[in-house]
Amino acid sequence: MGLACGPAHADRRVALVIGNSAYKSAPKLGNPANDATLVGGMFKKAGFDSVDVRLDLSASEMRRMLREFAARTRDAEMAVIYYAGHGIELDGTNYLIPTDASLETDGDVLDETIPVERALYAVEPAKQLRLIILDACRDNPFAKSMKRTLASRAIGRGLAKVEPTSPNTMIAFAAKAGSTASDGDSRNSPFAAALVEHLPKPGLDLRKAFGFVRDDVLKSTGYKQEPYVYGSLGGDDVPLVAKQAPTGPQANPQEAVRRDYELALQLATRDGWEAFLAAYPDGFYANLAKGQLNKIGAEETRASAEQKARAAEQEKARLISERAQKAEQEKAAAAAKAAEEARIAAEKQKQIEQARAEAAEHQRKLAEAAAAKALAEKQAAEKAKAELAAKQAAEKAEQVAKPAADRQMPEVENQKVAALSPGTASTLSAADLAKSIQSELRRVGCLTSSAESEWSSAAQRSLTLFNKYAGTQFDVKLASLDALDALKAKPGRVCPLVCNFGFKADGDQCVKISCRAGYRVGDDNECEKIPEKKPVATRDESRRRDTERKQTESAPSKPEASGQIYCSSTGCRPVQKGCRLVNGVVFGRGSPNGATGGNYEVCN
């Protein structure tokens, strides 16, 4: 089946755009979300009937989106899928990696990723063009960390070559098979930036467009990255956007006549005007040229009469000086008078013709200005009519797609969808406009209070925050449509999330900080160890200790001994504590027979 250009492109065109940046088991990619938003906007501006932009999808979400997109392609002439993120090639088969994939082993690829054949199946029902664009040839961190279950299993660098089996199918890679692509140092990858530059050019065949994309990417990457396209199309040109009739100012159909007229006007000669009338014998400018010829004829008549009058005067003077006969003098005088009258008449005729020519020239300029104004008004009316028709078609398509989108994603996920709605209608009232802007400010995280119909000081402060973090310069004192459009163009949070003490930011929500046992939330809003409590002396305890000390010091000291003195042959000393003196006989001490008398120290 051959591809037809022209009327065929007026049929239904659908696009699915996916950008995966926030990988849970790999470093976050900077550009896929930005690239998806940029490319989705390009499809929207190109007049696609349905453009679905999704960011950071899990495996189940990607499968669901491809399944639903396949249903939309059944009545479409052109179906396009754009994917930006990580991809992997395993044993010659290419897979797209969702954000929740961990890929600890090579066997996990079959369970946790989406084969590219699944995307080809989704675009298969389209009747004329099936296009897959894969910006997924980046250096893959999963391939380096995953364990190999089979040594013979091949994991390629980049993506493998794909030859579509269906006719009129194209697969465009950001880099040639077996090589990797650059994510770029700017907001968008070199491949995405080149796509939006060349693909939407009206009437440009897709094969030429991808050729220009290749040239731009090679140049911007120092000839290190070469995009490549697989598949084939028919012999006819297949533009993504059909070439439209020019809508700019149209040339005046009498522009050439006017230019020749003004050239003859600058020459201001009989030959010039006669040549003009020979080329354009009839019409508005021909009548003007005839008036200019009359003006030149009157000037020629005046010059001839003036010359004759001068000659008659000279003849009259000559006859007088030669004293000719009176009859000859009178005859010369009459001739001179007639010549002067003819000169005066010619001068008046010249003035009349000049006035007529100037009046005609003035009317010409007025007529040309009126014609130009009428043409401009007609073109403006046609342009407004075309824009209104396009806007109504876009609104109708969005109304059809919105219920399905509401069913597909919860409210939190909807904030990730690129803002691709048509421009805000200029018929919004001031109250509705203020409320709409505040709702968008709340969505992007710059307003915490509820949206109101008044443009309050809180709303002005919120717009000031948006200007700061989005790099815009909107007048915060006024609620404007430009500010609303800029807010809607932001797919997610712009202002940073600020949480109260004891809470921390988790995505787009504030969650309470939980500390383990023995720890608490410190002044820096981080968990810190609870210090041990040291005993603190109170005033009452100090007084009690002082009183006890004084009582102890004032009390008489207790004797350490019994107060008795024991004397022996070696001397006298106090009786030891716990001992006593005993008076009497103690056997075994001093005498041979084992008995002695006197006082003795006896201890317990």
Coordinates of C-alpha atoms in Angstrom, one line a residue:
M1 CA 0.0 0.0 0.0
G2 CA 1.5 3.3 -1.1
L3 CA 1.5 6.4 1.1
A4 CA -0.5 9.4 -0.2
C5 CA 0.3 12.9 0.8
G6 CA -2.1 15.8 0.8
P7 CA -5.6 14.9 1.7
A8 CA -4.5 11.8 3.6
H9 CA -2.9 13.9 6.3
A10 CA -6.2 15.4 7.1
D11 CA -7.1 12.0 8.6
R12 CA -6.7 11.1 12.3
R13 CA -3.1 11.2 13.7
V14 CA -2.3 9.9 17.2
A15 CA 0.9 10.0 19.3
L16 CA 2.1 8.4 22.6
V17 CA 5.1 10.0 24.3
I18 CA 6.9 8.4 27.3
G19 CA 9.8 9.9 29.2
N20 CA 11.5 7.8 32.0
S21 CA 13.9 9.7 34.2
A22 CA 13.4 8.8 37.9
Y23 CA 14.8 5.3 38.0
K24 CA 14.6 3.7 41.4
S25 CA 17.6 1.3 41.0
A26 CA 19.8 3.5 38.8
P27 CA 21.0 7.1 38.8
K28 CA 18.3 9.6 37.6
L29 CA 18.5 10.7 34.0
G30 CA 18.3 14.4 33.5
N31 CA 16.7 14.8 30.1
P32 CA 14.1 12.2 29.2
A33 CA 11.3 14.0 31.1
N34 CA 12.3 17.3 29.4
D35 CA 12.6 15.6 26.0
A36 CA 9.2 13.9 26.3
T37 CA 7.6 17.2 27.2
L38 CA 9.3 19.0 24.3
V39 CA 8.4 16.3 21.7
G40 CA 4.9 16.1 22.9
G41 CA 4.5 19.8 22.5
M42 CA 5.8 19.4 19.0
F43 CA 3.2 16.8 18.1
K44 CA 0.5 19.0 19.6
K45 CA 1.5 22.0 17.5
A46 CA 1.7 19.8 14.4
G47 CA -2.1 19.3 14.8
F48 CA -2.2 15.7 16.0
D49 CA -5.7 14.7 17.1
S50 CA -4.4 12.9 20.2
V51 CA -1.2 13.4 22.1
D52 CA -0.6 11.5 25.3
V53 CA 2.5 12.4 27.3
R54 CA 3.5 10.2 30.2
L55 CA 6.4 10.5 32.6
D56 CA 8.2 8.0 34.8
L57 CA 6.1 4.9 34.2
S58 CA 6.4 1.6 35.9
A59 CA 6.2 -1.7 34.0
S60 CA 2.5 -2.2 34.6
E61 CA 1.8 1.4 33.6
M62 CA 3.8 1.1 30.4
R63 CA 1.9 -2.0 29.5
R64 CA -1.4 -0.4 30.1
M65 CA -0.5 2.8 28.1
L66 CA 0.6 0.7 25.1
R67 CA -2.6 -1.4 25.3
E68 CA -4.8 1.7 25.4
F69 CA -2.8 3.4 22.6
A70 CA -3.3 0.3 20.4
A71 CA -7.0 0.8 20.8
R72 CA -6.7 4.4 19.6
T73 CA -4.7 3.5 16.5
R74 CA -7.4 1.4 15.0
D75 CA -9.1 4.4 13.4
A76 CA -5.9 6.4 12.8
E77 CA -4.0 7.0 9.6
M78 CA -0.7 7.8 11.4
A79 CA 0.5 6.5 14.7
V80 CA 3.7 7.6 16.4
I81 CA 5.4 6.4 19.7
Y82 CA 8.3 8.4 21.1
Y83 CA 10.3 6.8 24.1
A84 CA 13.1 8.5 26.0
G85 CA 14.9 6.6 28.8
H86 CA 17.0 3.5 29.3
G87 CA 16.9 0.5 26.9
I88 CA 18.8 -2.8 26.8
E89 CA 19.6 -5.4 24.2
L90 CA 19.6 -9.1 25.2
D91 CA 20.4 -11.8 22.7
G92 CA 19.5 -9.5 19.8
T93 CA 16.2 -8.3 21.2
N94 CA 15.6 -4.7 22.4
Y95 CA 13.8 -3.9 25.6
L96 CA 12.5 -0.6 27.1
I97 CA 13.3 -0.3 30.9
P98 CA 10.5 1.1 33.2
T99 CA 11.4 3.1 36.3
D100 CA 10.7 0.3 38.8
A101 CA 13.0 -2.3 37.1
S102 CA 15.9 -3.6 39.3
L103 CA 17.5 -6.1 36.8
E104 CA 19.7 -7.8 39.3
T105 CA 20.2 -10.7 36.8
D106 CA 20.0 -11.0 33.1
G107 CA 16.9 -13.3 33.5
D108 CA 15.0 -10.3 35.1
V109 CA 15.0 -8.6 31.7
L110 CA 12.2 -10.8 30.5
D111 CA 10.0 -10.0 33.6
E112 CA 10.7 -6.4 34.4
T113 CA 11.1 -4.7 30.9
I114 CA 8.9 -4.1 27.8
P115 CA 10.1 -5.5 24.5
V116 CA 10.2 -3.1 21.6
E117 CA 8.0 -5.5 19.7
R118 CA 5.2 -4.5 22.1
A119 CA 5.4 -0.9 20.8
L120 CA 5.4 -2.2 17.2
Y121 CA 2.2 -4.1 18.0
A122 CA 0.6 -1.0 19.4
V123 CA 1.1 1.0 16.2
E124 CA 0.3 -1.9 13.9
P125 CA -3.5 -0.9 13.3
A126 CA -2.6 2.5 11.8
K127 CA -3.5 2.5 8.1
Q128 CA -0.8 4.6 6.5
L129 CA 2.3 5.4 8.7
R130 CA 3.7 3.6 11.8
L131 CA 6.6 5.4 13.4
I132 CA 8.6 4.4 16.5
I133 CA 11.3 6.9 17.8
L134 CA 13.6 5.5 20.4
D135 CA 15.8 7.9 22.3
A136 CA 17.0 4.9 24.5
C137 CA 20.5 4.2 23.4
R138 CA 22.2 5.8 26.4
D139 CA 25.0 4.0 28.3
N140 CA 23.0 1.5 30.4
P141 CA 24.0 1.2 34.1
F142 CA 22.0 -2.0 34.5
A143 CA 24.1 -3.9 32.0
K144 CA 27.2 -3.2 34.2
S145 CA 25.7 -4.3 37.5
M146 CA 23.5 -7.3 36.6
K147 CA 24.6 -10.9 37.2
R148 CA 24.9 -13.3 34.2
T149 CA 23.1 -16.6 34.7
L150 CA 24.6 -17.9 31.4
A151 CA 28.0 -17.0 30.2
S152 CA 26.9 -17.3 26.6
R153 CA 24.1 -14.8 26.9
A154 CA 24.9 -11.6 25.0
I155 CA 24.1 -8.2 26.4
G156 CA 24.8 -5.6 23.8
R157 CA 26.1 -2.0 24.0
G158 CA 23.2 0.2 22.9
L159 CA 20.3 -1.3 21.0
A160 CA 20.3 -4.0 18.3
K161 CA 19.3 -3.4 14.6
V162 CA 15.6 -3.8 13.9
E163 CA 14.1 -4.5 10.5
P164 CA 10.3 -4.0 10.6
T165 CA 8.2 -6.7 8.9
S166 CA 5.1 -4.5 8.4
P167 CA 5.1 -2.1 5.4
N168 CA 5.1 1.7 5.9
T169 CA 6.8 1.2 9.3
M170 CA 9.9 3.2 10.4
I171 CA 12.0 2.8 13.6
A172 CA 14.3 5.8 14.3
F173 CA 17.2 5.3 16.8
A174 CA 19.0 8.1 18.5
A175 CA 22.3 6.2 17.7
K176 CA 23.3 3.5 15.3
A177 CA 22.8 -0.1 16.4
G178 CA 25.5 -1.2 18.8
S179 CA 26.5 2.4 19.9
T180 CA 25.3 4.7 22.7
A181 CA 23.8 8.1 22.6
S182 CA 24.6 11.3 24.6
D183 CA 22.1 12.6 27.1
G184 CA 23.5 16.1 26.4
D185 CA 24.7 18.9 28.7
S186 CA 21.7 21.1 28.1
R187 CA 18.0 20.8 29.0
N188 CA 17.4 18.5 26.1
S189 CA 19.3 15.7 24.3
P190 CA 20.8 16.5 20.9
F191 CA 18.5 14.0 19.3
A192 CA 15.3 15.5 20.8
A193 CA 16.4 19.0 19.9
A194 CA 17.0 18.0 16.3
L195 CA 13.7 16.2 16.1
V196 CA 11.5 19.2 17.0
E197 CA 13.6 21.3 14.6
H198 CA 13.0 19.3 11.5
L199 CA 10.1 16.9 11.8
P200 CA 7.3 19.5 12.0
K201 CA 8.4 21.3 8.8
P202 CA 5.3 21.4 6.6
G203 CA 5.6 19.3 3.5
L204 CA 9.1 17.9 4.4
D205 CA 9.3 14.1 3.7
L206 CA 10.1 12.1 6.9
R207 CA 13.2 10.5 5.3
K208 CA 14.6 13.9 4.5
A209 CA 13.7 15.2 8.0
F210 CA 15.5 12.3 9.7
G211 CA 18.5 13.0 7.4
F212 CA 18.6 16.6 8.6
V213 CA 18.3 15.2 12.2
R214 CA 21.3 13.0 11.6
D215 CA 23.4 15.9 10.3
D216 CA 22.5 18.1 13.2
V217 CA 23.3 15.4 15.8
L218 CA 26.6 14.4 14.2
K219 CA 27.7 18.1 14.2
S220 CA 26.6 18.8 17.8
T221 CA 28.3 15.6 19.2
G222 CA 31.6 16.0 17.3
Y223 CA 30.6 13.2 14.9
K224 CA 30.4 10.7 17.9
Q225 CA 26.7 10.0 17.7
E226 CA 24.9 9.0 14.4
P227 CA 21.1 8.6 14.5
Y228 CA 19.8 5.8 12.3
V229 CA 16.5 4.9 10.7
Y230 CA 15.3 1.3 9.9
G231 CA 12.3 0.4 7.7
S232 CA 11.0 1.8 4.4
L233 CA 8.2 3.8 2.9
G234 CA 6.7 4.2 -0.5
G235 CA 7.7 6.5 -3.3
D236 CA 5.5 9.4 -2.4
D237 CA 6.6 12.1 0.1
V238 CA 5.4 11.4 3.6
P239 CA 5.5 14.6 5.7
L240 CA 4.6 14.6 9.4
V241 CA 2.8 17.9 8.7
A242 CA 1.2 18.5 5.3
K243 CA 2.2 21.5 3.3
Q244 CA -0.5 24.2 3.8
A245 CA -1.6 27.0 1.6
P246 CA 0.2 30.2 2.5
T247 CA -1.6 32.3 5.0
G248 CA 0.6 35.4 4.9
P249 CA 0.0 38.6 3.0
Q250 CA -0.8 37.8 -0.7
A251 CA 0.7 39.8 -3.5
N252 CA -1.5 42.3 -5.2
P253 CA -2.5 40.9 -8.6
Q254 CA -1.8 44.3 -10.2
E255 CA 1.6 44.7 -8.4
A256 CA 3.5 44.4 -11.7
V257 CA 1.3 47.1 -13.3
R258 CA 1.8 49.4 -10.4
R259 CA 5.6 49.0 -10.5
D260 CA 5.7 49.8 -14.2
Y261 CA 3.4 52.8 -13.7
E262 CA 5.6 54.2 -11.0
L263 CA 8.7 53.7 -13.2
A264 CA 7.0 55.7 -16.0
L265 CA 6.0 58.3 -13.5
Q266 CA 9.6 58.7 -12.5
L267 CA 10.7 59.1 -16.2
A268 CA 7.8 61.5 -16.9
T269 CA 8.4 61.4 -20.7
R270 CA 6.0 60.9 -23.6
D271 CA 7.9 57.9 -24.8
G272 CA 7.7 56.3 -21.3
W273 CA 3.9 56.8 -21.0
E274 CA 3.4 55.6 -24.6
A275 CA 5.4 52.5 -23.9
F276 CA 3.3 51.9 -20.7
L277 CA 0.0 52.3 -22.6
A278 CA 1.3 49.9 -25.3
A279 CA 1.8 47.3 -22.6
Y280 CA -1.3 48.1 -20.5
P281 CA -3.9 49.7 -22.9
D282 CA -6.9 49.3 -20.5
G283 CA -7.7 49.6 -16.8
F284 CA -7.2 51.9 -13.9
Y285 CA -3.5 52.6 -14.5
A286 CA -4.0 53.1 -18.2
N287 CA -6.5 55.9 -17.5
L288 CA -3.9 57.5 -15.2
A289 CA -1.2 57.2 -17.9
K290 CA -3.5 59.0 -20.4
G291 CA -3.9 61.8 -17.9
Q292 CA -0.1 62.0 -17.6
L293 CA 0.2 62.2 -21.4
N294 CA -2.4 65.0 -21.5
K295 CA -0.3 66.8 -18.9
I296 CA 2.9 66.4 -21.1
G297 CA 0.9 67.5 -24.2
A298 CA -0.3 70.7 -22.4
E299 CA 3.3 71.4 -21.4
E300 CA 4.5 71.0 -25.0
T301 CA 1.7 73.3 -26.2
R302 CA 2.6 75.9 -23.7
A303 CA 6.3 75.8 -24.6
S304 CA 5.4 76.1 -28.3
A305 CA 3.1 79.1 -27.7
E306 CA 5.7 80.7 -25.5
Q307 CA 8.3 80.3 -28.2
K308 CA 5.9 81.8 -30.8
A309 CA 5.1 84.8 -28.6
R310 CA 8.8 85.4 -28.1
A311 CA 9.4 85.3 -31.8
A312 CA 6.5 87.7 -32.5
E313 CA 7.9 90.2 -30.0
Q314 CA 11.3 90.0 -31.5
E315 CA 9.8 90.6 -35.0
K316 CA 7.8 93.6 -33.8
A317 CA 10.9 95.1 -32.2
R318 CA 12.9 94.5 -35.4
L319 CA 10.4 96.3 -37.5
I320 CA 10.2 99.3 -35.2
S321 CA 14.0 99.5 -35.1
E322 CA 14.1 99.4 -38.9
R323 CA 11.3 102.0 -39.2
A324 CA 9.2 99.8 -41.3
Q325 CA 5.9 100.9 -42.7
K326 CA 3.1 101.4 -40.3
A327 CA 1.0 98.5 -41.8
E328 CA 3.8 96.0 -41.3
Q329 CA 4.3 97.2 -37.7
E330 CA 0.6 96.9 -37.0
K331 CA 0.6 93.4 -38.5
A332 CA 3.6 92.4 -36.4
A333 CA 1.9 93.8 -33.3
A334 CA -1.3 91.8 -33.9
A335 CA 0.8 88.7 -34.4
A336 CA 2.6 89.3 -31.2
K337 CA -0.6 89.9 -29.3
A338 CA -2.1 86.7 -30.7
A339 CA 1.0 84.7 -29.8
E340 CA 0.8 86.0 -26.2
E341 CA -2.8 85.1 -25.9
A342 CA -2.0 81.6 -27.2
R343 CA 0.8 81.4 -24.6
I344 CA -1.5 82.4 -21.8
A345 CA -4.1 79.9 -22.9
A346 CA -1.5 77.2 -23.1
E347 CA -0.3 78.1 -19.6
K348 CA -3.8 77.8 -18.2
Q349 CA -4.4 74.5 -20.0
K350 CA -1.1 73.2 -18.6
Q351 CA -2.2 74.1 -15.1
I352 CA -5.6 72.4 -15.6
E353 CA -4.0 69.2 -16.9
Q354 CA -1.4 69.3 -14.0
A355 CA -4.2 69.7 -11.5
R356 CA -6.1 66.8 -13.1
A357 CA -3.0 64.6 -13.0
E358 CA -2.2 65.4 -9.4
A359 CA -5.9 64.7 -8.4
A360 CA -5.7 61.4 -10.3
E361 CA -2.4 60.5 -8.6
H362 CA -4.0 61.2 -5.2
Q363 CA -7.0 59.1 -6.0
R364 CA -4.6 56.3 -7.1
K365 CA -2.8 56.3 -3.8
L366 CA -6.1 56.3 -1.9
A367 CA -7.4 53.4 -4.0
E368 CA -4.2 51.4 -3.5
A369 CA -4.3 52.0 0.3
A370 CA -8.0 50.9 0.4
A371 CA -7.2 47.8 -1.6
A372 CA -4.3 46.9 0.6
K373 CA -6.4 47.4 3.7
A374 CA -9.2 45.3 2.4
L375 CA -6.8 42.5 1.4
A376 CA -5.2 42.6 4.9
E377 CA -8.6 42.4 6.6
K378 CA -9.6 39.5 4.4
Q379 CA -6.4 37.6 5.2
A380 CA -6.8 38.4 8.9
A381 CA -10.4 37.1 8.8
E382 CA -9.3 33.9 7.0
K383 CA -6.5 33.4 9.5
A384 CA -8.8 33.9 12.5
K385 CA -11.3 31.5 11.0
A386 CA -8.6 28.9 10.5
E387 CA -7.3 29.4 14.1
L388 CA -10.8 29.1 15.5
A389 CA -11.4 25.9 13.6
A390 CA -8.1 24.5 14.8
K391 CA -8.8 25.5 18.3
Q392 CA -12.3 24.0 18.3
A393 CA -10.8 20.7 16.9
A394 CA -8.2 20.7 19.6
E395 CA -10.8 21.3 22.3
K396 CA -13.0 18.6 20.9
A397 CA -10.1 16.1 20.9
E398 CA -9.1 17.1 24.4
Q399 CA -12.6 16.6 25.7
V400 CA -12.7 13.2 24.1
A401 CA -9.3 12.3 25.6
K402 CA -9.8 13.8 29.1
P403 CA -12.3 11.2 30.5
A404 CA -9.9 8.4 29.5
A405 CA -7.0 10.3 31.0
D406 CA -8.9 10.8 34.3
R407 CA -9.5 7.0 34.5
Q408 CA -5.9 6.2 33.6
M409 CA -4.1 8.2 36.3
P410 CA -4.8 9.3 39.9
E411 CA -4.6 13.0 40.8
V412 CA -1.0 12.8 42.0
E413 CA 0.1 11.1 38.8
N414 CA -1.8 13.7 36.7
Q415 CA 0.6 16.3 37.9
K416 CA 3.4 14.5 35.9
V417 CA 1.5 14.7 32.6
A418 CA 2.8 17.5 30.3
A419 CA 0.6 20.5 30.0
L420 CA -0.6 20.3 26.4
S421 CA -4.0 21.9 26.7
P422 CA -4.9 24.6 24.1
G423 CA -4.5 28.2 25.0
T424 CA -6.8 29.7 27.6
A425 CA -9.8 31.4 26.1
S426 CA -9.7 35.1 26.3
T427 CA -13.3 35.2 27.4
L428 CA -12.4 34.3 31.1
S429 CA -13.7 36.8 33.6
A430 CA -11.3 38.4 36.0
A431 CA -12.6 36.3 38.9
D432 CA -12.3 33.0 36.9
L433 CA -8.8 34.0 35.7
A434 CA -7.6 34.8 39.2
K435 CA -9.0 31.5 40.5
S436 CA -7.5 29.5 37.6
I437 CA -4.1 31.0 38.1
Q438 CA -4.2 30.3 41.9
S439 CA -5.2 26.7 41.2
E440 CA -2.2 26.3 38.9
L441 CA 0.0 28.0 41.5
R442 CA -1.2 25.5 44.0
R443 CA -0.5 22.6 41.6
V444 CA 3.1 23.6 41.0
G445 CA 3.7 24.0 44.7
C446 CA 3.9 27.8 44.9
L447 CA 0.6 28.3 46.8
T448 CA -0.5 26.5 50.0
S449 CA -3.9 28.1 50.6
S450 CA -7.0 27.4 48.6
A451 CA -7.8 29.2 45.3
E452 CA -10.0 32.2 45.5
S453 CA -11.7 34.5 43.0
E454 CA -9.8 37.5 44.2
W455 CA -6.2 38.3 43.4
S456 CA -5.1 38.6 47.0
S457 CA -1.7 39.4 48.5
A458 CA -1.1 35.7 49.1
A459 CA -1.6 35.1 45.3
Q460 CA 0.8 37.8 44.5
R461 CA 3.4 36.3 46.8
S462 CA 2.9 32.9 45.2
L463 CA 3.4 34.4 41.7
T464 CA 6.6 36.1 43.0
L465 CA 7.8 32.6 44.0
F466 CA 6.9 31.2 40.6
N467 CA 8.8 34.0 38.9
K468 CA 11.8 33.2 41.1
Y469 CA 12.0 29.5 40.5
A470 CA 10.7 29.4 36.9
G471 CA 12.8 32.3 35.6
T472 CA 9.8 34.3 34.5
Q473 CA 9.0 38.1 35.0
F474 CA 5.2 38.3 35.1
D475 CA 3.6 41.3 36.8
V476 CA 2.5 40.0 40.2
K477 CA 0.0 42.7 40.7
L478 CA -2.1 41.5 37.8
A479 CA -3.7 38.1 36.9
S480 CA -2.8 37.6 33.2
L481 CA -3.5 35.0 30.6
D482 CA 0.2 34.8 29.8
A483 CA 0.9 33.8 33.4
L484 CA -1.8 31.1 33.2
D485 CA -0.4 29.7 30.0
A486 CA 3.1 29.6 31.5
L487 CA 1.8 27.8 34.6
K488 CA -0.1 25.2 32.6
A489 CA 3.1 24.5 30.6
K490 CA 4.8 23.3 33.8
P491 CA 4.3 19.5 34.1
G492 CA 5.1 19.3 37.8
R493 CA 6.3 21.1 40.9
V494 CA 8.2 24.3 40.4
C495 CA 8.5 25.8 43.9
P496 CA 10.4 23.7 46.4
L497 CA 8.3 21.8 49.1
V498 CA 8.7 23.5 52.5
C499 CA 7.6 21.4 55.5
N500 CA 7.0 22.3 59.1
F501 CA 9.3 21.4 62.0
G502 CA 9.2 17.6 62.6
F503 CA 8.3 16.9 59.0
K504 CA 10.4 16.2 55.9
A505 CA 9.7 16.3 52.1
D506 CA 8.9 13.0 50.5
G507 CA 8.1 13.6 46.8
D508 CA 5.2 16.1 46.8
Q509 CA 4.2 15.5 50.4
C510 CA 5.4 16.3 53.9
V511 CA 5.8 13.2 56.1
K512 CA 6.4 13.1 59.9
I513 CA 10.0 12.4 60.9
S514 CA 10.2 9.1 62.9
C515 CA 13.3 8.6 65.1
R516 CA 14.4 5.3 66.7
A517 CA 14.3 4.6 70.4
G518 CA 16.7 6.9 72.3
Y519 CA 16.6 9.6 69.6
R520 CA 14.5 12.7 69.0
V521 CA 14.1 15.4 66.4
G522 CA 16.7 18.1 67.0
D523 CA 16.8 21.8 66.1
D524 CA 18.2 21.0 62.6
N525 CA 15.1 18.8 61.9
E526 CA 17.3 15.7 62.1
C527 CA 17.3 12.8 64.5
E528 CA 19.7 13.2 67.4
K529 CA 20.5 11.1 70.5
I530 CA 18.6 12.1 73.7
P531 CA 21.3 13.2 76.3
E532 CA 21.3 11.5 79.7
K533 CA 19.9 13.5 82.6
K534 CA 22.5 14.4 85.3
P535 CA 21.3 15.0 88.9
V536 CA 20.9 18.6 89.6
A537 CA 21.3 19.8 93.2
T538 CA 18.4 21.8 94.5
R539 CA 18.5 24.5 97.1
D540 CA 16.6 22.3 99.7
E541 CA 19.1 19.4 99.2
S542 CA 22.1 21.8 99.7
R543 CA 20.5 23.1 102.9
R544 CA 20.0 19.6 104.3
R545 CA 23.6 18.6 103.6
D546 CA 24.9 21.8 105.3
T547 CA 22.8 21.1 108.4
E548 CA 23.9 17.5 108.7
R549 CA 27.6 18.5 108.3
K550 CA 27.3 21.1 111.1
Q551 CA 25.6 18.6 113.4
T552 CA 28.3 16.1 112.8
E553 CA 31.1 18.7 113.5
S554 CA 29.4 19.9 116.7
A555 CA 28.7 16.5 118.2
P556 CA 31.5 15.1 120.5
S557 CA 33.6 12.5 118.9
K558 CA 33.1 8.9 120.0
P559 CA 36.1 7.3 121.8
E560 CA 37.9 4.9 119.7
A561 CA 39.1 2.9 122.8
S562 CA 37.5 1.7 126.1
G563 CA 39.3 4.3 128.3
Q564 CA 41.3 1.6 130.2
I565 CA 45.1 1.5 130.4
Y566 CA 47.1 -1.7 130.2
C567 CA 50.6 -1.9 131.7
S568 CA 53.2 -4.6 131.2
S569 CA 56.9 -4.9 131.5
T570 CA 57.3 -3.2 128.2
G571 CA 55.3 -0.1 129.1
C572 CA 51.7 1.1 129.3
R573 CA 49.1 1.7 126.5
P574 CA 45.3 2.1 126.0
V575 CA 43.3 -1.1 125.8
Q576 CA 42.6 -1.9 122.2
K577 CA 39.1 -1.4 120.9
G578 CA 37.1 -4.6 121.4
C579 CA 39.3 -5.6 124.3
R580 CA 39.0 -5.4 128.2
L581 CA 41.1 -5.8 131.3
V582 CA 40.6 -8.9 133.4
N583 CA 41.8 -9.1 137.0
G584 CA 42.7 -12.7 138.2
V585 CA 44.6 -15.7 137.3
V586 CA 45.1 -16.6 133.7
F587 CA 46.5 -20.0 132.9
G588 CA 49.3 -20.3 130.4
R589 CA 50.8 -16.8 130.9
G590 CA 54.1 -16.1 132.6
S591 CA 54.5 -18.9 135.2
P592 CA 56.0 -22.3 134.7
N593 CA 53.0 -24.0 136.0
G594 CA 50.8 -22.2 133.5
A595 CA 49.1 -19.7 135.9
T596 CA 49.7 -16.0 136.6
G597 CA 47.9 -13.3 138.6
G598 CA 47.2 -9.5 138.0
N599 CA 45.3 -7.6 135.2
Y600 CA 45.3 -9.0 131.7
E601 CA 44.0 -7.7 128.4
V602 CA 41.3 -10.0 126.9
C603 CA 40.0 -9.5 123.4
N604 CA 36.9 -10.9 121.8

